[in-house]
Amino acid sequence: MRIPAHSVCTAIRDDIVSGVFERGSRLTEEQLARRYGVSRVPVRESLRTLESEGFVVTRRHAGAHVAEPTEQEAADLLDMRALLEPLGAARAAQRRTEAHLKVLRGLVRLGQERARRGQGEDLRSLGGWFHETLAQASGSPALTALLTQLRHKIAWMYAVEQPAQPVDAWAEHGAIVDAVARGDAERARALTALHAERSQPLHRLKRPERGRVRVSQHVVNTASARN
């Protein structure tokens, strides 16, 4: 395939998250340049960016490899998101624009409609768009970038089941938007924290087909981690 040079980082990240490049596998500039139809320069820059994000590690005398997060590191991702998403919602209540509200309300309407119809795959995408828009409404580029990176990493490490009552989950989304629309930062924070807590048990660690997630020295019960 051939893609624009500025999209190389996104393409490599997407291939890591989807499992095209397995955890621990080697990533050579030549291999990646050939795959995406670009020179080695944007590939080299992309690998540096992905290393700073935690998707890639560079080993001395061995080059770049896909990272192999431990179970503890995977659980930490959920804990971090549980802290940052409520903060983002509180900021959104203070800084959102009418454009943000329009998009959020539209997503809630679509989500509720798809939930009633049992269209699970649509709900997955809509949920991602909802949380991305809520983060953008915070008016904080740094916080938005952190939450986006966390979502990518969580999608890499976890499979997420649909809630047993998706209509209820989207009612929670709607309540968050109502709080944001009213400018009630504390309620937006509390509702988002509760929503994250309720969705946490739906996360299941992915197991690499050939490789294995490295286990940290301490046993971790990921079921107790917060989303």
GROMACS .gro file of C-alpha atoms in nm:
model
  227
    1MET     CA    1   0.000   0.000   0.000
    2ARG     CA    2   0.106   0.362  -0.043
    3ILE     CA    3   0.008   0.621   0.211
    4PRO     CA    4   0.107   0.987   0.272
    5ALA     CA    5   0.428   1.025   0.471
    6HIS     CA    6   0.248   1.215   0.749
    7SER     CA    7   0.014   0.916   0.798
    8VAL     CA    8   0.288   0.658   0.850
    9CYS     CA    9   0.281   0.685   1.230
   10THR     CA   10  -0.095   0.632   1.239
   11ALA     CA   11  -0.069   0.335   1.003
   12ILE     CA   12   0.201   0.162   1.208
   13ARG     CA   13   0.012   0.228   1.533
   14ASP     CA   14  -0.309   0.089   1.383
   15ASP     CA   15  -0.126  -0.225   1.268
   16ILE     CA   16   0.022  -0.272   1.615
   17VAL     CA   17  -0.316  -0.225   1.787
   18SER     CA   18  -0.492  -0.464   1.546
   19GLY     CA   19  -0.222  -0.730   1.591
   20VAL     CA   20  -0.073  -0.718   1.242
   21PHE     CA   21   0.260  -0.666   1.417
   22GLU     CA   22   0.266  -0.895   1.721
   23ARG     CA   23   0.404  -0.794   2.057
   24GLY     CA   24   0.779  -0.843   2.064
   25SER     CA   25   0.813  -0.863   1.685
   26ARG     CA   26   1.093  -0.673   1.515
   27LEU     CA   27   1.018  -0.361   1.313
   28THR     CA   28   1.276  -0.268   1.050
   29GLU     CA   29   1.276   0.060   0.863
   30GLU     CA   30   1.317  -0.123   0.534
   31GLN     CA   31   1.023  -0.356   0.602
   32LEU     CA   32   0.792  -0.070   0.704
   33ALA     CA   33   0.897   0.160   0.421
   34ARG     CA   34   0.818  -0.116   0.172
   35ARG     CA   35   0.483  -0.195   0.336
   36TYR     CA   36   0.356   0.164   0.331
   37GLY     CA   37   0.524   0.279   0.010
   38VAL     CA   38   0.732   0.557   0.167
   39SER     CA   39   1.097   0.638   0.225
   40ARG     CA   40   1.273   0.535   0.546
   41VAL     CA   41   1.276   0.893   0.680
   42PRO     CA   42   0.907   0.912   0.786
   43VAL     CA   43   0.933   0.554   0.913
   44ARG     CA   44   1.228   0.647   1.135
   45GLU     CA   45   1.043   0.951   1.269
   46SER     CA   46   0.729   0.743   1.330
   47LEU     CA   47   0.920   0.480   1.527
   48ARG     CA   48   1.059   0.752   1.753
   49THR     CA   49   0.707   0.885   1.814
   50LEU     CA   50   0.567   0.538   1.881
   51GLU     CA   51   0.852   0.467   2.121
   52SER     CA   52   0.764   0.782   2.317
   53GLU     CA   53   0.401   0.659   2.329
   54GLY     CA   54   0.501   0.316   2.458
   55PHE     CA   55   0.408   0.109   2.153
   56VAL     CA   56   0.767   0.047   2.042
   57VAL     CA   57   1.092  -0.024   2.226
   58THR     CA   58   1.443   0.004   2.085
   59ARG     CA   59   1.683  -0.266   2.195
   60ARG     CA   60   2.057  -0.215   2.182
   61HIS     CA   61   2.208  -0.403   1.889
   62ALA     CA   62   1.860  -0.539   1.803
   63GLY     CA   63   1.669  -0.238   1.670
   64ALA     CA   64   1.302  -0.152   1.712
   65HIS     CA   65   1.046  -0.404   1.838
   66VAL     CA   66   0.679  -0.390   1.930
   67ALA     CA   67   0.652  -0.338   2.305
   68GLU     CA   68   0.536  -0.618   2.537
   69PRO     CA   69   0.343  -0.456   2.824
   70THR     CA   70   0.305  -0.648   3.148
   71GLU     CA   71  -0.031  -0.724   3.304
   72GLN     CA   72   0.046  -0.458   3.565
   73GLU     CA   73   0.106  -0.202   3.293
   74ALA     CA   74  -0.219  -0.304   3.124
   75ALA     CA   75  -0.411  -0.262   3.449
   76ASP     CA   76  -0.249   0.078   3.501
   77LEU     CA   77  -0.396   0.194   3.169
   78LEU     CA   78  -0.747   0.144   3.304
   79ASP     CA   79  -0.661   0.320   3.628
   80MET     CA   80  -0.520   0.619   3.442
   81ARG     CA   81  -0.823   0.647   3.218
   82ALA     CA   82  -1.050   0.625   3.523
   83LEU     CA   83  -0.876   0.934   3.661
   84LEU     CA   84  -0.847   1.133   3.339
   85GLU     CA   85  -1.188   1.079   3.177
   86PRO     CA   86  -1.380   1.231   3.473
   87LEU     CA   87  -1.138   1.524   3.469
   88GLY     CA   88  -1.204   1.569   3.097
   89ALA     CA   89  -1.581   1.565   3.153
   90ALA     CA   90  -1.552   1.827   3.429
   91ARG     CA   91  -1.345   2.049   3.201
   92ALA     CA   92  -1.595   1.994   2.920
   93ALA     CA   93  -1.875   2.124   3.144
   94GLN     CA   94  -1.675   2.445   3.183
   95ARG     CA   95  -1.540   2.486   2.830
   96ARG     CA   96  -1.763   2.305   2.581
   97THR     CA   97  -1.896   2.485   2.277
   98GLU     CA   98  -2.238   2.455   2.122
   99ALA     CA   99  -2.077   2.259   1.840
  100HIS     CA  100  -1.948   2.003   2.090
  101LEU     CA  101  -2.292   1.972   2.248
  102LYS     CA  102  -2.456   1.923   1.911
  103VAL     CA  103  -2.222   1.637   1.824
  104LEU     CA  104  -2.250   1.476   2.168
  105ARG     CA  105  -2.629   1.488   2.166
  106GLY     CA  106  -2.636   1.346   1.815
  107LEU     CA  107  -2.413   1.058   1.917
  108VAL     CA  108  -2.632   0.984   2.219
  109ARG     CA  109  -2.943   0.975   1.999
  110LEU     CA  110  -2.774   0.739   1.754
  111GLY     CA  111  -2.636   0.525   2.036
  112GLN     CA  112  -2.973   0.489   2.201
  113GLU     CA  113  -3.135   0.400   1.869
  114ARG     CA  114  -2.869   0.139   1.783
  115ALA     CA  115  -2.885  -0.001   2.138
  116ARG     CA  116  -3.258  -0.060   2.106
  117ARG     CA  117  -3.195  -0.240   1.778
  118GLY     CA  118  -2.909  -0.446   1.918
  119GLN     CA  119  -2.654  -0.321   1.665
  120GLY     CA  120  -2.342  -0.395   1.869
  121GLU     CA  121  -2.072  -0.312   1.614
  122ASP     CA  122  -2.221   0.032   1.554
  123LEU     CA  123  -2.229   0.090   1.930
  124ARG     CA  124  -1.858   0.018   1.957
  125SER     CA  125  -1.772   0.289   1.705
  126LEU     CA  126  -2.025   0.535   1.844
  127GLY     CA  127  -1.888   0.487   2.195
  128GLY     CA  128  -1.538   0.568   2.074
  129TRP     CA  129  -1.660   0.882   1.897
  130PHE     CA  130  -1.853   0.988   2.205
  131HIS     CA  131  -1.554   0.970   2.437
  132GLU     CA  132  -1.326   1.132   2.179
  133THR     CA  133  -1.566   1.424   2.138
  134LEU     CA  134  -1.609   1.458   2.515
  135ALA     CA  135  -1.230   1.478   2.549
  136GLN     CA  136  -1.209   1.743   2.277
  137ALA     CA  137  -1.480   1.942   2.454
  138SER     CA  138  -1.246   1.972   2.754
  139GLY     CA  139  -1.062   2.247   2.567
  140SER     CA  140  -0.729   2.095   2.673
  141PRO     CA  141  -0.514   1.964   2.385
  142ALA     CA  142  -0.276   1.796   2.630
  143LEU     CA  143  -0.555   1.610   2.810
  144THR     CA  144  -0.720   1.515   2.479
  145ALA     CA  145  -0.389   1.374   2.351
  146LEU     CA  146  -0.340   1.169   2.669
  147LEU     CA  147  -0.691   1.025   2.652
  148THR     CA  148  -0.652   0.943   2.283
  149GLN     CA  149  -0.325   0.762   2.352
  150LEU     CA  150  -0.486   0.570   2.638
  151ARG     CA  151  -0.776   0.462   2.417
  152HIS     CA  152  -0.532   0.329   2.158
  153LYS     CA  153  -0.338   0.136   2.420
  154ILE     CA  154  -0.649  -0.005   2.584
  155ALA     CA  155  -0.776  -0.121   2.244
  156TRP     CA  156  -0.438  -0.287   2.193
  157MET     CA  157  -0.435  -0.465   2.526
  158TYR     CA  158  -0.804  -0.540   2.586
  159ALA     CA  159  -1.107  -0.689   2.418
  160VAL     CA  160  -1.420  -0.510   2.535
  161GLU     CA  161  -1.753  -0.688   2.561
  162GLN     CA  162  -2.082  -0.513   2.502
  163PRO     CA  163  -2.278  -0.438   2.824
  164ALA     CA  164  -2.570  -0.666   2.899
  165GLN     CA  165  -2.800  -0.361   2.889
  166PRO     CA  166  -2.657  -0.127   2.623
  167VAL     CA  167  -2.963   0.099   2.648
  168ASP     CA  168  -2.870   0.170   3.011
  169ALA     CA  169  -2.509   0.243   2.913
  170TRP     CA  170  -2.625   0.499   2.659
  171ALA     CA  171  -2.860   0.650   2.915
  172GLU     CA  172  -2.546   0.710   3.123
  173HIS     CA  173  -2.386   0.884   2.823
  174GLY     CA  174  -2.696   1.101   2.795
  175ALA     CA  175  -2.682   1.198   3.162
  176ILE     CA  176  -2.317   1.300   3.123
  177VAL     CA  177  -2.406   1.523   2.828
  178ASP     CA  178  -2.691   1.682   3.026
  179ALA     CA  179  -2.448   1.768   3.306
  180VAL     CA  180  -2.198   1.908   3.057
  181ALA     CA  181  -2.471   2.116   2.891
  182ARG     CA  182  -2.573   2.262   3.230
  183GLY     CA  183  -2.214   2.348   3.314
  184ASP     CA  184  -2.226   2.121   3.620
  185ALA     CA  185  -1.862   2.015   3.639
  186GLU     CA  186  -1.889   1.808   3.956
  187ARG     CA  187  -2.188   1.609   3.835
  188ALA     CA  188  -2.020   1.551   3.498
  189ARG     CA  189  -1.711   1.426   3.680
  190ALA     CA  190  -1.909   1.197   3.912
  191LEU     CA  191  -2.124   1.048   3.636
  192THR     CA  192  -1.823   0.981   3.415
  193ALA     CA  193  -1.638   0.812   3.702
  194LEU     CA  194  -1.941   0.592   3.772
  195HIS     CA  195  -1.977   0.506   3.403
  196ALA     CA  196  -1.609   0.405   3.387
  197GLU     CA  197  -1.646   0.191   3.699
  198ARG     CA  198  -1.947   0.008   3.558
  199SER     CA  199  -1.781  -0.059   3.223
  200GLN     CA  200  -1.453  -0.188   3.371
  201PRO     CA  201  -1.562  -0.553   3.415
  202LEU     CA  202  -1.629  -0.570   3.040
  203HIS     CA  203  -1.254  -0.550   2.967
  204ARG     CA  204  -1.066  -0.875   2.904
  205LEU     CA  205  -0.691  -0.894   2.846
  206LYS     CA  206  -0.601  -1.005   2.496
  207ARG     CA  207  -0.359  -1.295   2.476
  208PRO     CA  208  -0.113  -1.288   2.185
  209GLU     CA  209  -0.154  -1.589   1.958
  210ARG     CA  210   0.212  -1.682   1.955
  211GLY     CA  211   0.373  -1.448   2.206
  212ARG     CA  212   0.261  -1.394   2.561
  213VAL     CA  213   0.197  -1.088   2.771
  214ARG     CA  214   0.486  -1.065   3.013
  215VAL     CA  215   0.370  -1.109   3.371
  216SER     CA  216   0.499  -0.863   3.626
  217GLN     CA  217   0.661  -0.983   3.945
  218HIS     CA  218   0.345  -0.904   4.140
  219VAL     CA  219   0.024  -1.088   4.067
  220VAL     CA  220  -0.238  -0.845   3.939
  221ASN     CA  221  -0.612  -0.892   3.946
  222THR     CA  222  -0.708  -0.689   3.639
  223ALA     CA  223  -1.074  -0.740   3.719
  224SER     CA  224  -1.029  -0.499   4.007
  225ALA     CA  225  -0.879  -0.226   3.790
  226ARG     CA  226  -1.101   0.065   3.709
  227ASN     CA  227  -1.188   0.168   3.356
   0.00000   0.00000   0.00000
